[in-house]
Short mmCIF file of C-alpha atoms and ligand atoms in Angstrom, two decimals:
data_model
loop_
_atom_site.label_atom_id
_atom_site.label_comp_id
_atom_site.label_asym_id
_atom_site.label_seq_id
_atom_site.Cartn_x
_atom_site.Cartn_y
_atom_site.Cartn_z
CA MET A 8 118.02 -88.65 -156.32
CA PRO A 9 118.30 -87.94 -160.05
CA LEU A 10 115.19 -88.52 -162.14
CA PRO A 11 114.43 -88.36 -165.85
CA ALA A 12 114.33 -84.85 -167.38
CA LYS A 13 110.60 -84.26 -167.00
CA PHE A 14 110.81 -84.52 -163.19
CA HIS A 15 113.00 -82.49 -160.82
CA PRO A 16 115.51 -84.27 -158.59
CA TYR A 17 114.67 -84.91 -154.92
CA LEU A 18 116.76 -84.29 -151.85
CA MET A 19 116.13 -86.41 -148.80
CA LEU A 20 118.09 -85.41 -145.71
CA ASN A 21 117.95 -84.77 -141.99
CA PHE A 22 117.75 -81.12 -141.00
CA VAL A 23 117.86 -79.95 -137.42
CA GLY A 24 119.08 -76.46 -138.17
CA LYS A 25 122.72 -76.90 -137.28
CA GLN A 26 125.52 -75.23 -139.22
CA ASN A 27 126.52 -78.60 -140.57
CA ASP A 28 123.00 -79.26 -141.78
CA VAL A 29 123.02 -76.00 -143.71
CA LEU A 30 126.27 -77.01 -145.38
CA THR A 31 124.98 -80.48 -146.17
CA LEU A 32 121.86 -78.99 -147.67
CA ALA A 33 124.07 -76.64 -149.83
CA HIS A 34 126.16 -79.70 -150.86
CA GLU A 35 123.13 -81.73 -151.92
CA LEU A 36 121.53 -78.76 -153.65
CA GLY A 37 124.74 -78.48 -155.60
CA HIS A 38 124.13 -82.00 -156.88
CA GLY A 39 120.54 -81.12 -157.65
CA CYS A 40 121.45 -78.02 -159.68
CA HIS A 41 124.15 -79.91 -161.44
CA MET A 42 121.60 -82.59 -162.46
CA ARG A 43 119.20 -79.97 -163.77
CA LEU A 44 121.95 -78.23 -165.75
CA SER A 45 123.18 -81.52 -167.28
CA ILE A 46 119.71 -82.36 -168.54
CA LYS A 47 120.31 -79.93 -171.43
CA GLN A 48 122.54 -82.56 -172.99
CA GLY A 49 119.76 -85.07 -173.28
CA GLU A 50 119.14 -88.33 -171.40
CA LEU A 51 122.09 -90.14 -172.98
CA ASN A 52 124.69 -87.48 -172.23
CA ASP A 53 123.66 -86.12 -168.85
CA ASP A 54 125.67 -88.53 -166.78
CA THR A 55 128.68 -86.92 -165.06
CA PRO A 56 131.89 -88.92 -164.83
CA MET A 57 133.28 -89.62 -161.36
CA ILE A 58 136.01 -87.06 -161.70
CA LEU A 59 133.58 -84.10 -161.79
CA ALA A 60 130.68 -85.58 -159.80
CA GLU A 61 131.46 -83.68 -156.58
CA VAL A 62 132.43 -80.31 -158.10
CA ALA A 63 129.03 -78.56 -157.98
CA SER A 64 128.30 -79.88 -154.47
CA VAL A 65 131.65 -78.86 -152.98
CA PHE A 66 131.51 -75.45 -154.66
CA ALA A 67 127.99 -74.86 -153.30
CA GLU A 68 129.31 -75.72 -149.83
CA MET A 69 132.19 -73.31 -150.27
CA ILE A 70 130.10 -70.30 -151.25
CA THR A 71 127.61 -71.05 -148.44
CA PHE A 72 130.47 -71.23 -145.97
CA GLN A 73 131.78 -67.89 -147.21
CA SER A 74 128.39 -66.28 -146.85
CA LEU A 75 128.03 -67.67 -143.27
CA LEU A 76 131.53 -66.39 -142.45
CA GLN A 77 130.88 -62.91 -143.74
CA ARG A 78 127.98 -62.51 -141.31
CA LEU A 79 130.12 -63.26 -138.27
CA ASP A 80 132.13 -60.61 -136.33
CA ASP A 81 132.70 -62.44 -133.07
CA PRO A 82 136.21 -64.01 -133.20
CA LYS A 83 135.03 -67.10 -131.23
CA ALA A 84 132.20 -67.80 -133.66
CA ARG A 85 134.55 -67.24 -136.63
CA LEU A 86 137.07 -69.62 -135.08
CA CYS A 87 134.38 -72.34 -134.67
CA LEU A 88 133.17 -71.99 -138.23
CA ILE A 89 136.63 -71.96 -139.80
CA ALA A 90 137.80 -74.83 -137.60
CA SER A 91 134.89 -76.96 -138.82
CA LYS A 92 135.64 -75.99 -142.38
CA VAL A 93 139.30 -76.94 -142.06
CA ASN A 94 138.18 -80.24 -140.46
CA ASP A 95 135.91 -80.85 -143.44
CA MET A 96 138.64 -79.94 -145.88
CA ILE A 97 141.06 -82.40 -144.20
CA ASN A 98 138.36 -85.09 -144.32
CA THR A 99 137.50 -84.34 -147.92
CA ALA A 100 141.05 -84.06 -149.21
CA LEU A 101 143.38 -86.03 -146.96
CA ARG A 102 141.13 -88.73 -145.54
CA GLN A 103 139.69 -89.62 -148.91
CA ILE A 104 143.21 -89.93 -150.30
CA ALA A 105 143.93 -92.33 -147.42
CA PHE A 106 140.76 -94.26 -148.35
CA HIS A 107 142.02 -94.37 -151.93
CA CYS A 108 145.41 -95.73 -150.82
CA PHE A 109 143.69 -98.41 -148.75
CA GLU A 110 141.53 -99.43 -151.67
CA THR A 111 144.44 -99.58 -154.11
CA ARG A 112 146.48 -101.77 -151.79
CA VAL A 113 143.57 -104.09 -151.11
CA HIS A 114 142.81 -104.58 -154.82
CA GLN A 115 146.50 -105.11 -155.58
CA GLU A 116 146.92 -107.73 -152.91
CA ARG A 117 143.68 -109.40 -153.93
CA ARG A 118 145.34 -110.32 -157.24
CA ASP A 119 147.34 -112.88 -155.38
CA GLY A 120 144.42 -114.34 -153.43
CA GLU A 121 141.74 -113.62 -150.89
CA LEU A 122 142.56 -111.25 -148.00
CA SER A 123 141.69 -112.19 -144.40
CA SER A 124 139.76 -109.69 -142.33
CA ALA A 125 142.80 -109.31 -140.17
CA ARG A 126 144.91 -108.26 -143.15
CA LEU A 127 142.25 -105.79 -144.34
CA GLU A 128 142.22 -104.21 -140.86
CA GLU A 129 146.01 -104.02 -140.87
CA ILE A 130 146.16 -102.11 -144.13
CA TRP A 131 143.34 -99.82 -142.93
CA LEU A 132 145.15 -98.91 -139.74
CA GLU A 133 148.43 -98.30 -141.60
CA GLU A 134 146.80 -95.97 -144.04
CA MET A 135 144.78 -94.07 -141.42
CA ARG A 136 147.92 -93.59 -139.31
CA THR A 137 150.04 -92.42 -142.22
CA SER A 138 147.39 -89.94 -143.32
CA LEU A 139 147.15 -88.27 -139.89
CA GLY A 140 150.80 -88.32 -138.95
CA PRO A 141 152.54 -89.06 -135.64
CA HIS A 142 150.67 -86.46 -133.55
CA VAL A 143 147.23 -88.06 -133.91
CA ILE A 144 146.62 -91.36 -132.16
CA VAL A 145 144.55 -93.73 -134.32
CA ASP A 146 143.03 -96.14 -131.83
CA ASP A 147 143.46 -99.87 -132.40
CA ASP A 148 139.71 -100.20 -131.82
CA SER A 149 139.06 -98.37 -135.13
CA ARG A 150 140.66 -101.22 -137.09
CA ALA A 151 137.32 -102.78 -138.03
CA ILE A 152 135.47 -99.71 -139.26
CA TRP A 153 136.67 -99.76 -142.91
CA PRO A 154 133.37 -101.37 -144.17
CA ILE A 155 131.45 -98.19 -143.16
CA VAL A 156 132.83 -96.63 -146.36
CA SER A 157 130.05 -97.86 -148.59
CA HIS A 158 131.82 -96.59 -151.74
CA PHE A 159 134.32 -99.43 -151.40
CA PHE A 160 131.46 -101.79 -152.29
CA HIS A 161 129.13 -99.92 -154.62
CA SER A 162 131.55 -97.56 -156.55
CA PRO A 163 135.14 -98.73 -156.26
CA PHE A 164 137.66 -95.90 -156.35
CA TYR A 165 134.95 -93.24 -156.18
CA VAL A 166 136.58 -91.81 -153.03
CA TYR A 167 139.23 -89.95 -155.03
CA ALA A 168 136.42 -87.83 -156.63
CA TYR A 169 136.04 -86.02 -153.28
CA SER A 170 139.74 -85.10 -153.04
CA PHE A 171 139.86 -84.11 -156.64
CA ALA A 172 136.74 -81.97 -156.29
CA ASP A 173 137.95 -80.34 -153.11
CA CYS A 174 141.28 -79.24 -154.59
CA LEU A 175 139.60 -78.30 -157.88
CA VAL A 176 136.90 -76.22 -156.13
CA ASN A 177 139.58 -74.49 -153.99
CA SER A 178 141.42 -73.44 -157.12
CA LEU A 179 138.19 -72.45 -158.87
CA TYR A 180 137.10 -70.47 -155.83
CA GLN A 181 140.43 -68.61 -155.77
CA VAL A 182 139.87 -67.68 -159.44
CA TYR A 183 136.38 -66.45 -158.55
CA ARG A 184 137.76 -64.42 -155.62
CA GLU A 185 140.51 -62.83 -157.74
CA GLY A 186 137.73 -61.64 -160.07
CA LYS A 187 139.91 -61.80 -163.17
CA VAL A 188 137.63 -64.12 -165.16
CA ARG A 189 134.80 -62.17 -166.70
CA ASN A 190 131.24 -63.60 -166.42
CA PHE A 191 132.44 -66.19 -164.00
CA ALA A 192 128.91 -67.29 -163.00
CA ASP A 193 127.76 -67.82 -166.62
CA LYS A 194 130.95 -69.76 -167.40
CA TYR A 195 130.53 -71.84 -164.25
CA LEU A 196 126.94 -72.79 -165.07
CA ASP A 197 127.99 -73.54 -168.59
CA MET A 198 130.69 -75.84 -167.34
CA LEU A 199 128.27 -77.77 -165.12
CA SER A 200 125.89 -78.30 -168.02
CA GLN A 201 128.62 -79.95 -170.07
CA THR A 202 130.31 -82.35 -167.62
CA GLY A 203 128.78 -85.30 -169.42
CA VAL A 204 130.10 -84.36 -172.84
CA LYS A 205 133.49 -82.66 -172.33
CA ARG A 206 136.73 -83.66 -170.68
CA TYR A 207 137.68 -81.95 -167.43
CA ASP A 208 140.73 -80.24 -168.97
CA GLU A 209 138.59 -78.66 -171.66
CA LEU A 210 136.01 -77.57 -169.09
CA LEU A 211 138.57 -75.78 -166.96
CA LYS A 212 140.07 -73.77 -169.85
CA PRO A 213 137.64 -70.81 -169.64
CA PHE A 214 138.90 -70.26 -166.08
CA GLY A 215 142.54 -70.34 -167.07
CA LEU A 216 143.07 -73.50 -165.02
CA ASP A 217 145.21 -76.48 -165.94
CA ALA A 218 144.75 -79.46 -163.60
CA LYS A 219 147.92 -81.06 -164.95
CA SER A 220 150.13 -78.28 -163.54
CA PRO A 221 151.39 -78.37 -159.95
CA GLU A 222 150.49 -74.65 -159.73
CA PHE A 223 146.81 -75.62 -160.00
CA TRP A 224 147.00 -77.95 -156.99
CA ASN A 225 149.13 -75.56 -155.01
CA LYS A 226 146.54 -72.82 -155.57
CA GLY A 227 143.97 -75.12 -154.03
CA LEU A 228 146.10 -76.28 -151.14
CA SER A 229 147.13 -72.67 -150.35
CA LEU A 230 143.45 -71.95 -149.56
CA ILE A 231 143.49 -74.66 -146.85
CA SER A 232 146.75 -73.26 -145.36
CA SER A 233 145.38 -69.70 -145.49
CA TYR A 234 142.42 -70.90 -143.31
CA ILE A 235 144.80 -72.57 -140.88
CA ASP A 236 146.78 -69.26 -140.64
CA GLU A 237 143.51 -67.44 -139.96
CA LEU A 238 142.67 -69.97 -137.22
CA GLU A 239 146.04 -69.34 -135.50
CA LYS A 240 145.47 -65.61 -135.72
CA LEU A 241 142.01 -65.83 -134.21
CA ASP A 242 143.22 -68.14 -131.46
CA LYS A 243 145.89 -65.63 -130.42
CA GLU A 244 143.31 -62.82 -130.57
CA ILE A 245 140.89 -64.72 -128.30
CA HIS A 246 143.58 -65.65 -125.76
CA ARG A 247 144.93 -62.08 -125.59
CA LYS A 248 141.54 -60.87 -124.32
ZN1 ZN B 13 128.24 -85.28 -152.80
#
């Protein structure tokens, strides 16, 4: 919950000590830190556009995940943690893209008149099935769940911000891991403090990243595939024992 500059932001969340709760806490703290850093620009310029709204939160989740992973030696525990991360990445990148496709189609068809609930459900099922491919069965019973995505009502087209942030953070994290950018942390904090006043392409320049090049997106996606490779390796290792 962002508040005016003289107060700090508040986080309100459930916490029962599970791994996922830790990652959610990291995510929301990312938003909180981002809000505090943006305040430097003054009340009129501290609002972050949709496109960068999830960057701090997803990056915070990523470094927390890495720190949890480094502490684990047991292959089974590593497998569980990486599997849940891959699951999250698929949800954040692919599922949100499917939401976006659903939303685009609905708005486009709405131009020609009101859509029946049956038609909305049809589009929903088609998009969910396409996003998951032929090997995952999307049950017919899930046809009516599209209204649980509250963003469709309160912030149309916001869903793409998650996909964008996930791929952007993956690329940014790769840069951080390569260690070629000097003073990465200072540059990163600087970037977060300016999201309300600079365009995303300008903000990514200090990291040598260009979101308009396919290489940028491939860098991000390669991180997801490297985790899937790691999962397969761990799985073989566990079954050999
Ligand atoms: Zn968020």
